[in-house]
């Protein structure tokens, strides 16, 4: 496997850019330090619930997470997650609640990563993706997979411990490959999943299976979903995708065949697009491109050579 080095449209991938936050994992088991950090006047806190947090659309066009000092935060005994420290020493925590608090002011509104991820600063997007990933994991892994006992939160939200058998459980991340496949004519292979709306096309993707390398996963998924064989595979970049717990590993892949035979189970339709084909299809509304927040859009843009048109 080689690494893609064409940076003609190089810009940070949403949710994957450096947030400027040091996760400070060495403090997660230090209860005295965490207590002091929580009570510090500069500490900032936000609530996450169902993958959403409150955001504020400022008059100057910026969208920011609504954060408060810890002494103004809603009470919680266990679901308090330490997210890290910024360069100025400000500590950040997320609180998991069953619902978001009432709107802090007239401009605050609830939003998730799909809606606000591309609008938030790199710091706020990084904090929110961390909090959403922890919330999803906490909600789905309340019981010990070894003995079935209810587990307890530890390490500031990053471990669940079983009081019965002593097992420790850590946040789960499922590796998935996502790839822009090109043929010998430099056309891009895009597909439409069976449950997507008419016209929605994107890159192919799939999960890495046990005992499989990521390169093998790229080759297998393209063959299974579209019937196309792949030769060279080039790694591009990754993106955390907490919906609920994936890490998307992005690739450029070179096809060695062009005949398409979709599986009909995951992929309903797949087509080869030249750049002119894709531009015309998007502008006419025939094709709906993937969301700008997704690494899929960035992979297509790397091949396309510029930001995608929006019909």
mmCIF file of N, CA and C in Angstrom, residues 60-143:
data_model
loop_
_atom_site.group_PDB
_atom_site.id
_atom_site.type_symbol
_atom_site.label_atom_id
_atom_site.label_comp_id
_atom_site.label_asym_id
_atom_site.label_seq_id
_atom_site.Cartn_x
_atom_site.Cartn_y
_atom_site.Cartn_z
ATOM 1 N N UNK A 60 -21.686 37.168 13.944
ATOM 2 C CA UNK A 60 -20.601 37.272 12.961
ATOM 3 C C UNK A 60 -20.483 36.034 12.079
ATOM 4 N N UNK A 61 -21.420 35.087 12.203
ATOM 5 C CA UNK A 61 -21.435 33.910 11.341
ATOM 6 C C UNK A 61 -20.812 32.671 11.956
ATOM 7 N N UNK A 62 -20.132 32.805 13.094
ATOM 8 C CA UNK A 62 -19.530 31.644 13.738
ATOM 9 C C UNK A 62 -20.591 30.806 14.451
ATOM 10 N N UNK A 63 -20.361 29.493 14.490
ATOM 11 C CA UNK A 63 -21.199 28.588 15.270
ATOM 12 C C UNK A 63 -20.319 27.976 16.351
ATOM 13 N N UNK A 64 -20.765 28.068 17.599
ATOM 14 C CA UNK A 64 -19.949 27.620 18.718
ATOM 15 C C UNK A 64 -20.744 26.698 19.627
ATOM 16 N N UNK A 65 -20.038 25.773 20.289
ATOM 17 C CA UNK A 65 -20.649 24.985 21.340
ATOM 18 C C UNK A 65 -21.040 25.900 22.496
ATOM 19 N N UNK A 66 -22.201 25.674 23.075
ATOM 20 C CA UNK A 66 -22.608 26.419 24.261
ATOM 21 C C UNK A 66 -21.974 25.736 25.472
ATOM 22 N N UNK A 67 -21.020 26.427 26.089
ATOM 23 C CA UNK A 67 -20.321 25.886 27.252
ATOM 24 C C UNK A 67 -20.497 26.822 28.435
ATOM 25 N N UNK A 68 -20.489 26.239 29.621
ATOM 26 C CA UNK A 68 -20.672 27.011 30.846
ATOM 27 C C UNK A 68 -19.555 26.672 31.827
ATOM 28 N N UNK A 69 -19.325 27.516 32.833
ATOM 29 C CA UNK A 69 -18.449 27.117 33.936
ATOM 30 C C UNK A 69 -19.047 25.907 34.646
ATOM 31 N N UNK A 70 -18.211 25.139 35.302
ATOM 32 C CA UNK A 70 -18.695 23.910 35.932
ATOM 33 C C UNK A 70 -19.738 24.180 37.011
ATOM 34 N N UNK A 71 -19.635 25.330 37.708
ATOM 35 C CA UNK A 71 -20.590 25.601 38.779
ATOM 36 C C UNK A 71 -21.982 25.937 38.243
ATOM 37 N N UNK A 72 -22.099 26.189 36.930
ATOM 38 C CA UNK A 72 -23.404 26.429 36.325
ATOM 39 C C UNK A 72 -23.939 25.203 35.591
ATOM 40 N N UNK A 73 -23.158 24.122 35.567
ATOM 41 C CA UNK A 73 -23.547 22.934 34.813
ATOM 42 C C UNK A 73 -24.615 22.138 35.548
ATOM 43 N N UNK A 74 -25.461 21.397 34.818
ATOM 44 C CA UNK A 74 -26.462 20.543 35.472
ATOM 45 C C UNK A 74 -25.772 19.483 36.330
ATOM 46 N N UNK A 75 -26.364 19.103 37.445
ATOM 47 C CA UNK A 75 -25.734 18.108 38.326
ATOM 48 C C UNK A 75 -25.747 16.712 37.707
ATOM 49 N N UNK A 76 -24.693 15.971 37.943
ATOM 50 C CA UNK A 76 -24.640 14.562 37.558
ATOM 51 C C UNK A 76 -23.606 13.889 38.446
ATOM 52 N N UNK A 77 -23.866 12.652 38.841
ATOM 53 C CA UNK A 77 -22.958 11.958 39.747
ATOM 54 C C UNK A 77 -21.944 11.087 39.022
ATOM 55 N N UNK A 78 -22.316 10.558 37.888
ATOM 56 C CA UNK A 78 -21.425 9.579 37.247
ATOM 57 C C UNK A 78 -21.070 9.926 35.804
ATOM 58 N N UNK A 79 -22.004 10.449 35.036
ATOM 59 C CA UNK A 79 -21.767 10.624 33.603
ATOM 60 C C UNK A 79 -21.103 11.970 33.311
ATOM 61 N N UNK A 80 -19.894 12.110 33.850
ATOM 62 C CA UNK A 80 -19.091 13.309 33.656
ATOM 63 C C UNK A 80 -17.773 12.885 33.018
ATOM 64 N N UNK A 81 -17.543 13.345 31.800
ATOM 65 C CA UNK A 81 -16.413 12.855 31.018
ATOM 66 C C UNK A 81 -15.373 13.949 30.811
ATOM 67 N N UNK A 82 -14.149 13.670 31.204
ATOM 68 C CA UNK A 82 -13.054 14.610 30.993
ATOM 69 C C UNK A 82 -12.544 14.458 29.563
ATOM 70 N N UNK A 83 -12.531 15.563 28.817
ATOM 71 C CA UNK A 83 -12.168 15.530 27.404
ATOM 72 C C UNK A 83 -10.749 16.020 27.122
ATOM 73 N N UNK A 84 -10.181 16.836 28.025
ATOM 74 C CA UNK A 84 -8.826 17.296 27.804
ATOM 75 C C UNK A 84 -8.613 18.738 28.210
ATOM 76 N N UNK A 85 -7.424 19.238 27.860
ATOM 77 C CA UNK A 85 -6.974 20.570 28.242
ATOM 78 C C UNK A 85 -6.434 21.285 27.014
ATOM 79 N N UNK A 86 -6.731 22.576 26.872
ATOM 80 C CA UNK A 86 -6.192 23.305 25.724
ATOM 81 C C UNK A 86 -4.853 23.956 26.076
ATOM 82 N N UNK A 87 -4.282 24.671 25.119
ATOM 83 C CA UNK A 87 -2.945 25.231 25.287
ATOM 84 C C UNK A 87 -2.901 26.293 26.383
ATOM 85 N N UNK A 88 -4.031 26.870 26.735
ATOM 86 C CA UNK A 88 -4.078 27.891 27.772
ATOM 87 C C UNK A 88 -4.436 27.316 29.138
ATOM 88 N N UNK A 89 -4.537 25.996 29.212
ATOM 89 C CA UNK A 89 -4.810 25.344 30.492
ATOM 90 C C UNK A 89 -6.267 25.189 30.842
ATOM 91 N N UNK A 90 -7.170 25.532 29.925
ATOM 92 C CA UNK A 90 -8.599 25.363 30.184
ATOM 93 C C UNK A 90 -8.959 23.882 30.069
ATOM 94 N N UNK A 91 -9.662 23.366 31.082
ATOM 95 C CA UNK A 91 -10.084 21.968 31.060
ATOM 96 C C UNK A 91 -11.519 21.883 30.549
ATOM 97 N N UNK A 92 -11.815 20.804 29.813
ATOM 98 C CA UNK A 92 -13.136 20.635 29.219
ATOM 99 C C UNK A 92 -13.755 19.315 29.668
ATOM 100 N N UNK A 93 -15.023 19.391 30.026
ATOM 101 C CA UNK A 93 -15.794 18.212 30.410
ATOM 102 C C UNK A 93 -17.094 18.177 29.609
ATOM 103 N N UNK A 94 -17.585 16.958 29.372
ATOM 104 C CA UNK A 94 -18.925 16.769 28.805
ATOM 105 C C UNK A 94 -19.775 16.030 29.822
ATOM 106 N N UNK A 95 -21.033 16.413 29.929
ATOM 107 C CA UNK A 95 -21.994 15.739 30.792
ATOM 108 C C UNK A 95 -23.012 15.005 29.930
ATOM 109 N N UNK A 96 -23.186 13.726 30.168
ATOM 110 C CA UNK A 96 -24.203 12.958 29.454
ATOM 111 C C UNK A 96 -25.505 13.021 30.234
ATOM 112 N N UNK A 97 -26.562 13.510 29.581
ATOM 113 C CA UNK A 97 -27.868 13.625 30.216
ATOM 114 C C UNK A 97 -28.927 12.995 29.308
ATOM 115 N N UNK A 98 -30.090 12.711 29.899
ATOM 116 C CA UNK A 98 -31.184 12.143 29.123
ATOM 117 C C UNK A 98 -31.781 13.153 28.147
ATOM 118 N N UNK A 99 -31.607 14.427 28.426
ATOM 119 C CA UNK A 99 -32.097 15.469 27.528
ATOM 120 C C UNK A 99 -31.219 16.701 27.691
ATOM 121 N N UNK A 100 -31.224 17.539 26.686
ATOM 122 C CA UNK A 100 -30.467 18.784 26.765
ATOM 123 C C UNK A 100 -31.199 19.769 27.672
ATOM 124 N N UNK A 101 -30.448 20.651 28.332
ATOM 125 C CA UNK A 101 -31.115 21.667 29.154
ATOM 126 C C UNK A 101 -31.897 22.633 28.275
ATOM 127 N N UNK A 102 -32.756 23.414 28.905
ATOM 128 C CA UNK A 102 -33.486 24.422 28.152
ATOM 129 C C UNK A 102 -32.538 25.370 27.462
ATOM 130 N N UNK A 103 -32.991 25.982 26.411
ATOM 131 C CA UNK A 103 -32.134 26.883 25.653
ATOM 132 C C UNK A 103 -31.577 27.974 26.558
ATOM 133 N N UNK A 104 -30.266 28.183 26.413
ATOM 134 C CA UNK A 104 -29.600 29.148 27.278
ATOM 135 C C UNK A 104 -30.003 30.585 26.937
ATOM 136 N N UNK A 105 -30.295 30.825 25.671
ATOM 137 C CA UNK A 105 -30.750 32.143 25.241
ATOM 138 C C UNK A 105 -31.506 31.958 23.935
ATOM 139 N N UNK A 106 -31.886 33.041 23.314
ATOM 140 C CA UNK A 106 -32.715 32.957 22.113
ATOM 141 C C UNK A 106 -31.996 32.330 20.928
ATOM 142 N N UNK A 107 -30.668 32.397 20.883
ATOM 143 C CA UNK A 107 -29.957 31.912 19.702
ATOM 144 C C UNK A 107 -29.454 30.480 19.840
ATOM 145 N N UNK A 108 -29.406 29.924 21.048
ATOM 146 C CA UNK A 108 -28.916 28.566 21.238
ATOM 147 C C UNK A 108 -29.911 27.558 20.691
ATOM 148 N N UNK A 109 -29.387 26.491 20.094
ATOM 149 C CA UNK A 109 -30.248 25.467 19.509
ATOM 150 C C UNK A 109 -29.540 24.118 19.614
ATOM 151 N N UNK A 110 -30.281 23.008 19.655
ATOM 152 C CA UNK A 110 -29.654 21.689 19.654
ATOM 153 C C UNK A 110 -29.181 21.316 18.251
ATOM 154 N N UNK A 111 -28.046 20.671 18.171
ATOM 155 C CA UNK A 111 -27.515 20.247 16.874
ATOM 156 C C UNK A 111 -26.573 19.071 17.076
ATOM 157 N N UNK A 112 -26.500 18.211 16.053
ATOM 158 C CA UNK A 112 -25.570 17.093 16.059
ATOM 159 C C UNK A 112 -24.398 17.357 15.136
ATOM 160 N N UNK A 113 -23.499 16.412 15.068
ATOM 161 C CA UNK A 113 -22.294 16.570 14.258
ATOM 162 C C UNK A 113 -22.594 16.652 12.768
ATOM 163 N N UNK A 114 -23.590 15.905 12.306
ATOM 164 C CA UNK A 114 -23.897 15.938 10.874
ATOM 165 C C UNK A 114 -24.315 17.335 10.440
ATOM 166 N N UNK A 115 -25.026 18.029 11.326
ATOM 167 C CA UNK A 115 -25.498 19.370 10.984
ATOM 168 C C UNK A 115 -24.457 20.436 11.264
ATOM 169 N N UNK A 116 -23.820 20.352 12.436
ATOM 170 C CA UNK A 116 -22.959 21.454 12.880
ATOM 171 C C UNK A 116 -21.473 21.159 12.783
ATOM 172 N N UNK A 117 -21.107 19.915 12.475
ATOM 173 C CA UNK A 117 -19.693 19.556 12.471
ATOM 174 C C UNK A 117 -18.841 20.423 11.572
ATOM 175 N N UNK A 118 -19.359 20.751 10.401
ATOM 176 C CA UNK A 118 -18.595 21.560 9.453
ATOM 177 C C UNK A 118 -18.633 23.041 9.795
ATOM 178 N N UNK A 119 -19.516 23.446 10.709
ATOM 179 C CA UNK A 119 -19.653 24.856 11.087
ATOM 180 C C UNK A 119 -18.830 25.206 12.310
ATOM 181 N N UNK A 120 -18.590 24.231 13.171
ATOM 182 C CA UNK A 120 -17.868 24.477 14.406
ATOM 183 C C UNK A 120 -16.376 24.673 14.153
ATOM 184 N N UNK A 121 -15.709 25.341 15.080
ATOM 185 C CA UNK A 121 -14.258 25.461 15.020
ATOM 186 C C UNK A 121 -13.632 24.079 15.189
ATOM 187 N N UNK A 122 -12.351 23.954 14.853
ATOM 188 C CA UNK A 122 -11.680 22.672 15.016
ATOM 189 C C UNK A 122 -11.693 22.231 16.476
ATOM 190 N N UNK A 123 -11.548 23.186 17.396
ATOM 191 C CA UNK A 123 -11.601 22.844 18.818
ATOM 192 C C UNK A 123 -12.964 22.297 19.200
ATOM 193 N N UNK A 124 -14.030 23.019 18.849
ATOM 194 C CA UNK A 124 -15.373 22.600 19.246
ATOM 195 C C UNK A 124 -15.779 21.296 18.559
ATOM 196 N N UNK A 125 -15.428 21.146 17.293
ATOM 197 C CA UNK A 125 -15.752 19.898 16.586
ATOM 198 C C UNK A 125 -15.029 18.725 17.227
ATOM 199 N N UNK A 126 -13.752 18.919 17.605
ATOM 200 C CA UNK A 126 -13.003 17.851 18.252
ATOM 201 C C UNK A 126 -13.585 17.465 19.596
ATOM 202 N N UNK A 127 -13.994 18.462 20.366
ATOM 203 C CA UNK A 127 -14.614 18.183 21.661
ATOM 204 C C UNK A 127 -15.932 17.434 21.491
ATOM 205 N N UNK A 128 -16.736 17.865 20.537
ATOM 206 C CA UNK A 128 -18.041 17.237 20.363
ATOM 207 C C UNK A 128 -17.927 15.821 19.837
ATOM 208 N N UNK A 129 -17.021 15.569 18.909
ATOM 209 C CA UNK A 129 -16.891 14.210 18.381
ATOM 210 C C UNK A 129 -16.397 13.269 19.473
ATOM 211 N N UNK A 130 -15.525 13.738 20.346
ATOM 212 C CA UNK A 130 -15.055 12.938 21.485
ATOM 213 C C UNK A 130 -16.220 12.623 22.423
ATOM 214 N N UNK A 131 -17.013 13.656 22.745
ATOM 215 C CA UNK A 131 -18.134 13.471 23.668
ATOM 216 C C UNK A 131 -19.204 12.554 23.092
ATOM 217 N N UNK A 132 -19.534 12.727 21.818
ATOM 218 C CA UNK A 132 -20.561 11.888 21.192
ATOM 219 C C UNK A 132 -20.116 10.429 21.145
ATOM 220 N N UNK A 133 -18.835 10.204 20.837
ATOM 221 C CA UNK A 133 -18.322 8.835 20.790
ATOM 222 C C UNK A 133 -18.411 8.183 22.163
ATOM 223 N N UNK A 134 -18.046 8.921 23.225
ATOM 224 C CA UNK A 134 -18.148 8.368 24.567
ATOM 225 C C UNK A 134 -19.605 8.117 24.947
ATOM 226 N N UNK A 135 -20.488 9.055 24.617
ATOM 227 C CA UNK A 135 -21.902 8.878 24.951
ATOM 228 C C UNK A 135 -22.480 7.631 24.280
ATOM 229 N N UNK A 136 -22.193 7.465 22.987
ATOM 230 C CA UNK A 136 -22.696 6.289 22.280
ATOM 231 C C UNK A 136 -22.204 5.005 22.920
ATOM 232 N N UNK A 137 -20.913 4.975 23.230
ATOM 233 C CA UNK A 137 -20.342 3.764 23.838
ATOM 234 C C UNK A 137 -20.945 3.505 25.206
ATOM 235 N N UNK A 138 -21.071 4.544 26.014
ATOM 236 C CA UNK A 138 -21.625 4.376 27.351
ATOM 237 C C UNK A 138 -23.061 3.848 27.299
ATOM 238 N N UNK A 139 -23.868 4.350 26.389
ATOM 239 C CA UNK A 139 -25.262 3.924 26.300
ATOM 240 C C UNK A 139 -25.395 2.471 25.838
ATOM 241 N N UNK A 140 -24.476 2.019 25.013
ATOM 242 C CA UNK A 140 -24.594 0.693 24.405
ATOM 243 C C UNK A 140 -23.839 -0.399 25.149
ATOM 244 N N UNK A 141 -23.012 -0.037 26.134
ATOM 245 C CA UNK A 141 -22.175 -1.038 26.806
ATOM 246 C C UNK A 141 -22.282 -0.893 28.320
ATOM 247 N N UNK A 142 -23.502 -1.028 28.827
ATOM 248 C CA UNK A 142 -23.729 -0.862 30.259
ATOM 249 C C UNK A 142 -23.487 -2.143 31.051
ATOM 250 N N UNK A 143 -23.439 -3.278 30.342
ATOM 251 C CA UNK A 143 -23.305 -4.558 31.033
ATOM 252 C C UNK A 143 -22.042 -5.278 30.576
#
